[in-house]
Short mmCIF file of C-alpha atoms in Angstrom, two decimals:
data_model
loop_
_atom_site.label_atom_id
_atom_site.label_comp_id
_atom_site.label_asym_id
_atom_site.label_seq_id
_atom_site.Cartn_x
_atom_site.Cartn_y
_atom_site.Cartn_z
CA MET A 2 -55.00 -7.31 -105.70
CA ASN A 3 -55.84 -8.72 -102.58
CA ASN A 4 -58.98 -10.18 -102.71
CA PHE A 5 -61.29 -9.17 -99.38
CA TYR A 6 -64.90 -10.78 -97.47
CA GLU A 7 -66.61 -7.78 -96.22
CA PHE A 8 -69.83 -9.13 -93.47
CA PHE A 9 -72.24 -6.51 -91.98
CA ALA A 10 -71.01 -4.63 -94.77
CA GLY A 11 -73.76 -1.52 -94.07
CA GLY A 12 -72.90 1.41 -96.21
CA GLY A 13 -69.62 -0.28 -96.90
CA MET A 14 -67.23 2.14 -95.58
CA VAL A 15 -64.22 -0.51 -94.26
CA ARG A 16 -65.20 -0.89 -98.50
CA ALA A 17 -64.30 2.61 -99.63
CA GLY A 18 -61.11 2.38 -96.51
CA LEU A 19 -59.54 -0.89 -98.48
CA GLY A 20 -59.26 1.43 -101.51
CA ALA A 21 -58.82 0.61 -104.83
CA ASP A 22 -55.47 -1.95 -103.68
CA TRP A 23 -58.71 -4.46 -102.93
CA ARG A 24 -60.43 -5.75 -104.40
CA CYS A 25 -64.32 -7.11 -102.47
CA VAL A 26 -65.23 -10.26 -103.64
CA PHE A 27 -68.12 -10.64 -101.14
CA ALA A 28 -70.21 -8.70 -98.49
CA ASN A 29 -73.28 -9.06 -96.69
CA ASP A 30 -76.04 -6.68 -94.96
CA PHE A 31 -79.56 -7.88 -93.89
CA ASP A 32 -80.80 -5.09 -93.30
CA ASN A 33 -82.55 -3.34 -97.00
CA LYS A 34 -82.26 -0.38 -96.21
CA LYS A 35 -78.62 -0.19 -95.81
CA SER A 36 -78.42 -2.57 -99.12
CA LYS A 37 -79.55 0.08 -101.23
CA THR A 38 -76.74 2.62 -100.51
CA TYR A 39 -74.72 0.33 -101.46
CA ILE A 40 -75.91 -0.63 -104.31
CA LYS A 41 -75.41 2.87 -105.57
CA ASN A 42 -72.14 3.67 -104.16
CA TRP A 43 -70.47 0.10 -104.70
CA GLY A 44 -73.29 -2.09 -107.38
CA SER A 45 -75.19 -5.08 -106.53
CA ASN A 46 -72.61 -7.23 -107.92
CA GLU A 47 -70.32 -8.76 -104.45
CA LEU A 48 -73.87 -7.32 -102.35
CA LYS A 49 -76.53 -10.17 -100.25
CA THR A 50 -78.86 -9.21 -98.42
CA ALA A 51 -79.89 -11.62 -96.28
CA ASP A 52 -79.31 -12.29 -92.56
CA ILE A 53 -76.33 -14.28 -91.95
CA LYS A 54 -77.46 -17.21 -89.52
CA THR A 55 -78.52 -18.07 -93.20
CA LEU A 56 -76.06 -18.35 -95.01
CA GLN A 57 -73.64 -20.77 -96.38
CA SER A 58 -70.29 -21.26 -97.13
CA LYS A 59 -70.89 -21.88 -100.13
CA HIS A 60 -73.24 -18.32 -100.62
CA ILE A 61 -69.19 -17.03 -100.37
CA PRO A 62 -67.21 -17.08 -103.71
CA GLY A 63 -62.90 -18.21 -103.41
CA GLN A 64 -60.39 -17.58 -100.34
CA ALA A 65 -59.95 -14.15 -99.55
CA ASP A 66 -57.02 -12.88 -98.46
CA LEU A 67 -59.23 -10.24 -94.84
CA ALA A 68 -62.27 -11.89 -94.25
CA TRP A 69 -63.74 -8.08 -91.88
CA ALA A 70 -67.55 -8.36 -89.45
CA SER A 71 -68.15 -5.59 -88.43
CA PHE A 72 -70.73 -7.09 -85.95
CA PRO A 73 -73.76 -5.27 -83.86
CA CYS A 74 -72.43 -3.48 -80.74
CA GLN A 75 -76.00 -3.25 -78.71
CA ASP A 76 -75.39 -5.32 -77.12
CA LEU A 77 -71.56 -5.31 -76.20
CA SER A 78 -72.11 -0.98 -75.72
CA LEU A 79 -72.22 0.19 -72.43
CA ALA A 80 -74.97 2.04 -72.86
CA GLY A 81 -76.39 -0.96 -73.40
CA ALA A 82 -78.09 -3.77 -71.87
CA GLY A 83 -75.52 -5.76 -71.12
CA ALA A 84 -76.65 -9.14 -73.37
CA GLY A 85 -72.75 -9.07 -74.28
CA LEU A 86 -72.32 -11.96 -77.00
CA LYS A 87 -75.48 -13.90 -75.94
CA GLY A 88 -77.67 -10.73 -77.07
CA ASP A 89 -80.10 -11.17 -80.25
CA ARG A 90 -77.11 -8.13 -81.99
CA SER A 91 -74.00 -9.32 -80.85
CA GLY A 92 -74.40 -13.05 -80.82
CA THR A 93 -74.33 -12.41 -85.24
CA PHE A 94 -71.35 -12.89 -83.88
CA TRP A 95 -72.07 -16.48 -84.59
CA PRO A 96 -72.86 -17.06 -86.80
CA PHE A 97 -70.24 -15.30 -89.17
CA TRP A 98 -67.52 -17.33 -87.09
CA GLU A 99 -69.26 -21.11 -88.27
CA LEU A 100 -68.82 -19.04 -91.96
CA MET A 101 -65.18 -18.52 -91.16
CA LEU A 102 -64.91 -22.66 -89.92
CA SER A 103 -67.07 -23.73 -92.62
CA LEU A 104 -64.67 -22.22 -94.70
CA ILE A 105 -61.15 -22.22 -92.59
CA SER A 106 -62.91 -26.96 -92.90
CA GLU A 107 -63.51 -26.19 -96.81
CA ASP A 108 -59.24 -25.51 -97.32
CA ARG A 109 -60.05 -21.75 -97.99
CA ALA A 110 -59.30 -20.00 -94.94
CA PRO A 111 -59.32 -16.54 -94.70
CA LYS A 112 -55.20 -15.02 -93.94
CA ILE A 113 -56.86 -12.49 -92.26
CA ILE A 114 -59.84 -12.76 -89.85
CA VAL A 115 -60.77 -8.68 -88.64
CA LEU A 116 -63.37 -7.49 -86.26
CA GLU A 117 -64.79 -4.44 -84.92
CA ASN A 118 -66.37 -2.77 -82.62
CA VAL A 119 -67.18 -1.26 -79.54
CA CYS A 120 -64.81 -1.00 -76.69
CA GLY A 121 -67.06 -2.20 -74.55
CA THR A 122 -66.17 -6.03 -75.32
CA LEU A 123 -63.68 -5.58 -73.36
CA THR A 124 -64.90 -5.53 -70.36
CA SER A 125 -68.61 -7.15 -70.88
CA HIS A 126 -69.02 -10.14 -68.69
CA GLY A 127 -66.35 -9.14 -66.89
CA GLY A 128 -64.80 -9.24 -69.50
CA LYS A 129 -65.20 -13.67 -70.53
CA ASP A 130 -67.13 -11.65 -74.03
CA PHE A 131 -63.82 -10.85 -74.65
CA ALA A 132 -62.17 -14.53 -74.32
CA ALA A 133 -64.36 -16.09 -76.02
CA ILE A 134 -63.83 -14.77 -79.18
CA CYS A 135 -60.07 -14.50 -78.47
CA SER A 136 -60.18 -18.42 -77.47
CA THR A 137 -62.08 -18.96 -81.09
CA PHE A 138 -58.97 -16.81 -82.83
CA ARG A 139 -56.91 -20.00 -81.14
CA ARG A 140 -58.85 -22.58 -81.84
CA ALA A 141 -58.87 -21.97 -85.23
CA GLY A 142 -56.10 -21.87 -86.15
CA TYR A 143 -54.85 -17.68 -86.01
CA ARG A 144 -53.14 -16.45 -83.53
CA PHE A 145 -54.88 -12.68 -83.04
CA GLY A 146 -54.49 -9.51 -81.09
CA ALA A 147 -56.47 -6.23 -79.97
CA LEU A 148 -55.84 -2.14 -81.51
CA GLU A 149 -57.87 0.58 -79.89
CA ILE A 150 -57.24 3.23 -82.13
CA ASP A 151 -60.06 6.55 -81.85
CA ALA A 152 -60.40 8.71 -84.70
CA ALA A 153 -59.97 12.24 -83.29
CA LEU A 154 -56.12 10.69 -84.03
CA PHE A 155 -57.14 10.27 -88.33
CA LEU A 156 -60.32 13.20 -87.93
CA PRO A 157 -62.07 15.77 -85.51
CA HIS A 158 -64.59 13.21 -84.24
CA SER A 159 -64.49 10.86 -81.57
CA ARG A 160 -64.97 8.14 -81.81
CA PRO A 161 -63.11 4.85 -79.78
CA ARG A 162 -62.59 0.91 -81.05
CA LEU A 163 -61.49 -1.66 -81.01
CA PHE A 164 -60.26 -4.01 -83.82
CA MET A 165 -58.93 -7.25 -83.99
CA ILE A 166 -57.20 -9.15 -85.45
CA GLY A 167 -55.79 -12.54 -86.62
CA VAL A 168 -54.09 -14.39 -88.92
CA GLN A 169 -52.73 -18.36 -90.22
CA ASN A 170 -50.39 -19.84 -87.50
CA ASP A 171 -48.31 -20.22 -90.52
CA ALA A 172 -48.47 -18.25 -91.75
CA TYR A 173 -45.37 -15.90 -92.17
CA MET A 174 -45.56 -13.06 -88.91
CA PRO A 175 -42.86 -9.54 -90.18
CA ALA A 176 -41.38 -8.43 -87.45
CA ASN A 177 -42.03 -4.91 -87.52
CA LEU A 178 -45.19 -6.16 -87.37
CA THR A 179 -45.07 -6.87 -83.51
CA GLU A 180 -43.81 -5.92 -80.25
CA GLY A 181 -42.61 -7.28 -77.18
CA GLU A 182 -44.70 -5.52 -75.32
CA PRO A 183 -47.75 -3.56 -75.65
CA SER A 184 -47.75 0.33 -76.37
CA PRO A 185 -50.32 2.37 -75.01
CA GLN A 186 -50.48 4.40 -77.53
CA TRP A 187 -53.21 1.33 -79.40
CA HIS A 188 -52.81 -0.37 -76.08
CA PRO A 189 -54.39 1.27 -72.97
CA ARG A 190 -55.31 0.25 -69.43
CA ARG A 191 -58.77 -1.62 -70.40
CA LEU A 192 -57.36 -3.58 -73.19
CA LEU A 193 -53.81 -4.84 -71.23
CA THR A 194 -56.12 -5.63 -67.83
CA ALA A 195 -58.89 -8.12 -70.57
CA PHE A 196 -56.02 -9.82 -71.48
CA LYS A 197 -54.89 -10.62 -68.04
CA LYS A 198 -57.58 -11.64 -67.23
CA LEU A 199 -56.81 -14.49 -70.66
CA SER A 200 -55.51 -18.49 -70.29
CA LYS A 201 -52.21 -18.63 -70.43
CA LYS A 202 -53.19 -20.56 -74.63
CA GLU A 203 -54.69 -17.46 -75.41
CA LYS A 204 -52.07 -15.54 -73.46
CA ALA A 205 -49.28 -17.64 -75.63
CA ASN A 206 -51.00 -17.22 -78.93
CA TRP A 207 -51.49 -13.84 -78.72
CA VAL A 208 -49.00 -11.23 -80.37
CA TRP A 209 -48.88 -7.40 -80.49
CA TRP A 210 -49.47 -5.36 -83.04
CA CYS A 211 -47.11 -2.22 -84.12
CA LEU A 212 -48.15 0.21 -85.45
CA PRO A 213 -46.52 3.63 -86.47
CA THR A 214 -48.02 7.03 -84.33
CA PRO A 215 -50.53 8.72 -87.12
CA PRO A 216 -49.29 12.64 -88.31
CA LEU A 217 -50.21 15.33 -85.89
CA ARG A 218 -54.03 15.79 -87.27
CA THR A 219 -54.59 19.29 -88.41
CA ALA A 220 -58.32 19.36 -89.77
CA ARG A 221 -61.46 20.56 -87.48
CA PHE A 222 -64.77 19.91 -87.13
CA ALA A 223 -64.94 23.82 -87.49
CA ASP A 224 -64.19 22.69 -91.63
CA ILE A 225 -66.63 19.69 -92.13
CA ILE A 226 -69.61 22.01 -91.56
CA GLU A 227 -71.77 22.72 -94.24
CA ASP A 228 -73.21 26.99 -93.83
CA ASN A 229 -75.80 25.87 -95.96
CA PRO A 230 -76.68 21.69 -95.11
CA SER A 231 -79.67 20.64 -97.57
CA SER A 232 -80.80 18.34 -95.27
CA VAL A 233 -80.93 20.07 -92.28
CA ALA A 234 -82.30 23.92 -91.28
CA TRP A 235 -81.48 26.16 -89.09
CA HIS A 236 -82.83 26.90 -85.36
CA ASN A 237 -84.93 29.85 -85.05
CA ARG A 238 -84.25 32.11 -82.00
CA ALA A 239 -86.59 30.56 -79.84
CA GLU A 240 -84.93 26.71 -80.34
CA THR A 241 -81.43 28.04 -79.97
CA GLU A 242 -82.34 30.58 -76.47
CA LYS A 243 -84.18 26.75 -75.08
CA LEU A 244 -81.53 25.17 -76.53
CA LEU A 245 -78.84 27.64 -74.45
CA LYS A 246 -80.98 27.74 -71.07
CA MET A 247 -80.81 23.65 -71.33
CA MET A 248 -77.82 23.58 -70.52
CA SER A 249 -75.65 23.62 -66.69
CA SER A 250 -73.68 26.26 -65.57
CA ILE A 251 -70.48 25.09 -66.69
CA ASN A 252 -72.01 25.03 -70.58
CA ARG A 253 -72.69 27.97 -70.48
CA LYS A 254 -69.82 29.45 -69.40
CA LYS A 255 -68.59 27.29 -71.98
CA VAL A 256 -70.03 29.43 -74.35
CA GLU A 257 -69.59 33.28 -72.90
CA GLU A 258 -65.84 32.16 -73.48
CA ALA A 259 -66.77 30.70 -77.00
CA LYS A 260 -68.53 34.73 -77.99
CA ASN A 261 -66.12 36.18 -76.37
CA ALA A 262 -62.55 34.11 -78.45
CA LYS A 263 -62.86 36.00 -81.07
CA LYS A 264 -63.32 34.36 -83.66
CA ARG A 265 -66.06 31.77 -85.51
CA MET A 266 -65.96 28.48 -82.78
CA VAL A 267 -68.09 25.37 -83.51
CA GLY A 268 -69.22 24.15 -80.48
CA ALA A 269 -71.19 20.11 -80.82
CA ILE A 270 -73.82 19.18 -78.39
CA TYR A 271 -75.22 16.14 -77.53
CA LYS A 272 -78.85 15.20 -74.74
CA ARG A 273 -78.51 13.91 -71.80
CA THR A 274 -80.38 12.84 -68.90
CA ARG A 275 -78.13 14.07 -65.05
CA THR A 276 -79.67 15.07 -62.34
CA ASP A 277 -79.95 18.69 -61.02
CA GLU A 278 -78.24 20.37 -57.26
CA ASN A 279 -82.34 18.54 -56.15
CA GLY A 280 -82.00 15.18 -56.91
CA PHE A 281 -84.37 14.58 -59.88
CA LYS A 282 -83.20 13.77 -63.44
CA VAL A 283 -83.06 16.58 -66.27
CA GLN A 284 -82.60 16.58 -69.74
CA ARG A 285 -79.31 18.69 -70.81
CA ALA A 286 -77.24 20.63 -73.83
CA GLU A 287 -73.71 19.66 -72.46
CA VAL A 288 -71.42 21.46 -75.60
CA ARG A 289 -67.96 21.16 -75.81
CA PHE A 290 -65.58 23.06 -77.70
CA ASP A 291 -62.64 21.40 -78.46
CA ASP A 292 -62.42 21.16 -82.43
CA ILE A 293 -63.74 17.98 -81.34
CA ALA A 294 -66.93 16.43 -82.64
CA GLY A 295 -68.91 13.87 -80.65
CA CYS A 296 -69.29 10.36 -81.62
CA LEU A 297 -72.07 8.79 -83.50
CA ARG A 298 -74.71 7.57 -82.72
CA THR A 299 -76.80 5.81 -84.53
CA PRO A 300 -80.27 8.05 -83.72
CA ALA A 301 -82.77 5.41 -81.46
CA GLY A 302 -84.03 9.17 -79.74
CA GLY A 303 -84.10 12.75 -80.18
CA SER A 304 -81.33 12.36 -77.58
CA SER A 305 -78.92 10.38 -80.40
CA ARG A 306 -78.81 13.15 -82.91
CA GLN A 307 -76.00 15.47 -82.67
CA LEU A 308 -76.71 18.46 -82.70
CA ILE A 309 -74.03 21.68 -83.69
CA LEU A 310 -73.83 25.14 -81.67
CA VAL A 311 -72.30 28.40 -84.58
CA VAL A 312 -71.51 30.97 -81.90
CA ASP A 313 -69.34 34.23 -84.40
CA GLY A 314 -69.47 37.48 -81.52
CA LYS A 315 -72.09 37.68 -80.15
CA SER A 316 -73.68 35.27 -83.08
CA ILE A 317 -75.03 31.88 -81.75
CA LYS A 318 -76.40 29.44 -84.31
CA SER A 319 -78.19 25.81 -83.80
CA ARG A 320 -78.94 22.68 -85.36
CA LEU A 321 -78.93 19.33 -86.65
CA ILE A 322 -75.72 18.69 -87.05
CA SER A 323 -76.05 18.02 -91.76
CA THR A 324 -76.68 14.12 -93.41
CA ARG A 325 -73.22 15.44 -94.80
CA GLU A 326 -71.63 16.03 -92.15
CA THR A 327 -71.44 12.83 -90.23
CA ALA A 328 -70.38 11.17 -93.84
CA ARG A 329 -67.69 13.86 -93.75
CA LEU A 330 -66.58 12.22 -89.29
CA MET A 331 -66.54 8.85 -90.73
CA GLY A 332 -64.39 9.62 -93.48
CA LEU A 333 -66.32 9.58 -97.12
CA ASP A 334 -66.30 11.97 -98.87
CA ASP A 335 -68.35 13.75 -100.30
CA ASN A 336 -68.94 11.89 -104.12
CA TYR A 337 -70.58 8.74 -101.10
CA VAL A 338 -74.34 8.87 -102.01
CA LEU A 339 -76.47 9.49 -99.14
CA PRO A 340 -80.07 8.19 -98.20
CA GLU A 341 -82.37 11.33 -98.77
CA ASN A 342 -84.25 10.34 -95.39
CA TYR A 343 -82.84 11.82 -92.70
CA ASN A 344 -83.10 9.12 -90.14
CA GLU A 345 -82.00 6.36 -92.34
CA ALA A 346 -78.85 8.26 -93.37
CA TYR A 347 -78.38 8.88 -89.59
CA HIS A 348 -78.26 5.53 -89.36
CA LEU A 349 -76.19 4.24 -92.03
CA THR A 350 -73.01 6.44 -90.87
CA GLY A 351 -72.87 6.08 -87.16
CA ASP A 352 -73.39 2.63 -87.93
CA GLY A 353 -70.02 2.48 -90.27
CA VAL A 354 -66.96 2.22 -89.59
CA VAL A 355 -63.79 4.97 -89.87
CA VAL A 356 -62.60 5.15 -93.39
CA PRO A 357 -58.83 6.91 -92.36
CA VAL A 358 -59.26 3.35 -90.08
CA VAL A 359 -59.87 1.39 -92.38
CA GLN A 360 -56.29 2.59 -94.69
CA TYR A 361 -54.99 2.62 -91.49
CA LEU A 362 -54.35 -0.29 -91.03
CA ALA A 363 -54.33 -1.63 -94.35
CA LYS A 364 -51.42 0.33 -94.40
CA HIS A 365 -49.38 -0.23 -91.39
CA ILE A 366 -50.77 -4.44 -91.13
CA PHE A 367 -52.67 -5.86 -93.63
CA GLY A 368 -50.62 -5.32 -96.88
CA PRO A 369 -47.22 -5.45 -95.17
CA PHE A 370 -48.09 -8.86 -94.03
CA LEU A 371 -49.39 -9.86 -97.01
CA ILE A 372 -47.54 -8.49 -99.40
CA GLU A 373 -44.29 -10.09 -97.19
CA ASN A 374 -46.22 -13.19 -97.36
CA GLU A 375 -46.06 -13.39 -100.72
CA VAL A 376 -41.95 -12.88 -100.91
CA GLY A 377 -42.04 -15.95 -99.07
CA ARG A 378 -44.04 -18.29 -101.28
CA ALA A 379 -42.40 -17.09 -103.85
CA ALA A 380 -39.11 -17.73 -102.38
CA ALA A 381 -39.92 -21.64 -101.61
#
């Protein structure tokens, strides 16, 4: 069984993705509310609730095969203030890395280190923040590569994220885990642009990770919708009409097309501020009926909460997305215990890592890498 550390653990979605073949030996998050949910689902034995800046290597037991860190995205997000790795939130990457350096100096280096964050990491400060991350891996003795994976490959949820994976330089690298050139599936243009900006040293240390193309997704957004949710109520007619009036002509046309579809249609809605034809900023309700939910975001304000619109012929209903639906969009099963408070549950899921993506990486990169290295040591 492989051991792992889970930093910025939130509700333990990485733990859910790695599954029973992996053993968590240490988890950390600074948020007391998230920690309560973590404990309800996974127990308290491995979890230490504390600011990562206060942690020292003595707090971290043993040695891990994998260290995972989904450090905060606010300063790297395209919607953020642009502080990048110098920001108060995303800058917590540095104390995490100091812990990794301490483990390395104590001969307890994790065999694999994984970082997960928004794709804005690639463009933050003109690519300099991404280059800094690449440099930290190289200087610490890790070969490094990145992939962009959209949750929509596995779930009806549009959520592209960047997965940065480093492995120890002296480890055996199985040939089938890498390729000699980038893959359009996993290395899109913005990643290639960030790569081209790297120094010669970082490029020489780079790994083009290889993943098989997953089977075609069959799950639809409509499949995860609850008819009688417990965490939210359906809007009354006036509330639904108000939402429809907030739509542009293009979006109202989408609703009319859904009414004529001769089947139940479920749309995802976000409220966004747009400039109207007179140059004034107005709040618009924008709907999509492509069987995929918009990317979950933490509910910092009313516009950040996703709504659903259910159209069945002339019948139109609307409401906020339920907390269980947000959990399903992240790949959590219905046995996962969510906070009772709506905003806490939405924040927990919107801040998390998509479970099937973790599963896929574990199956096709982490597991094979560790198995091949164990076989190599046994043969030696």
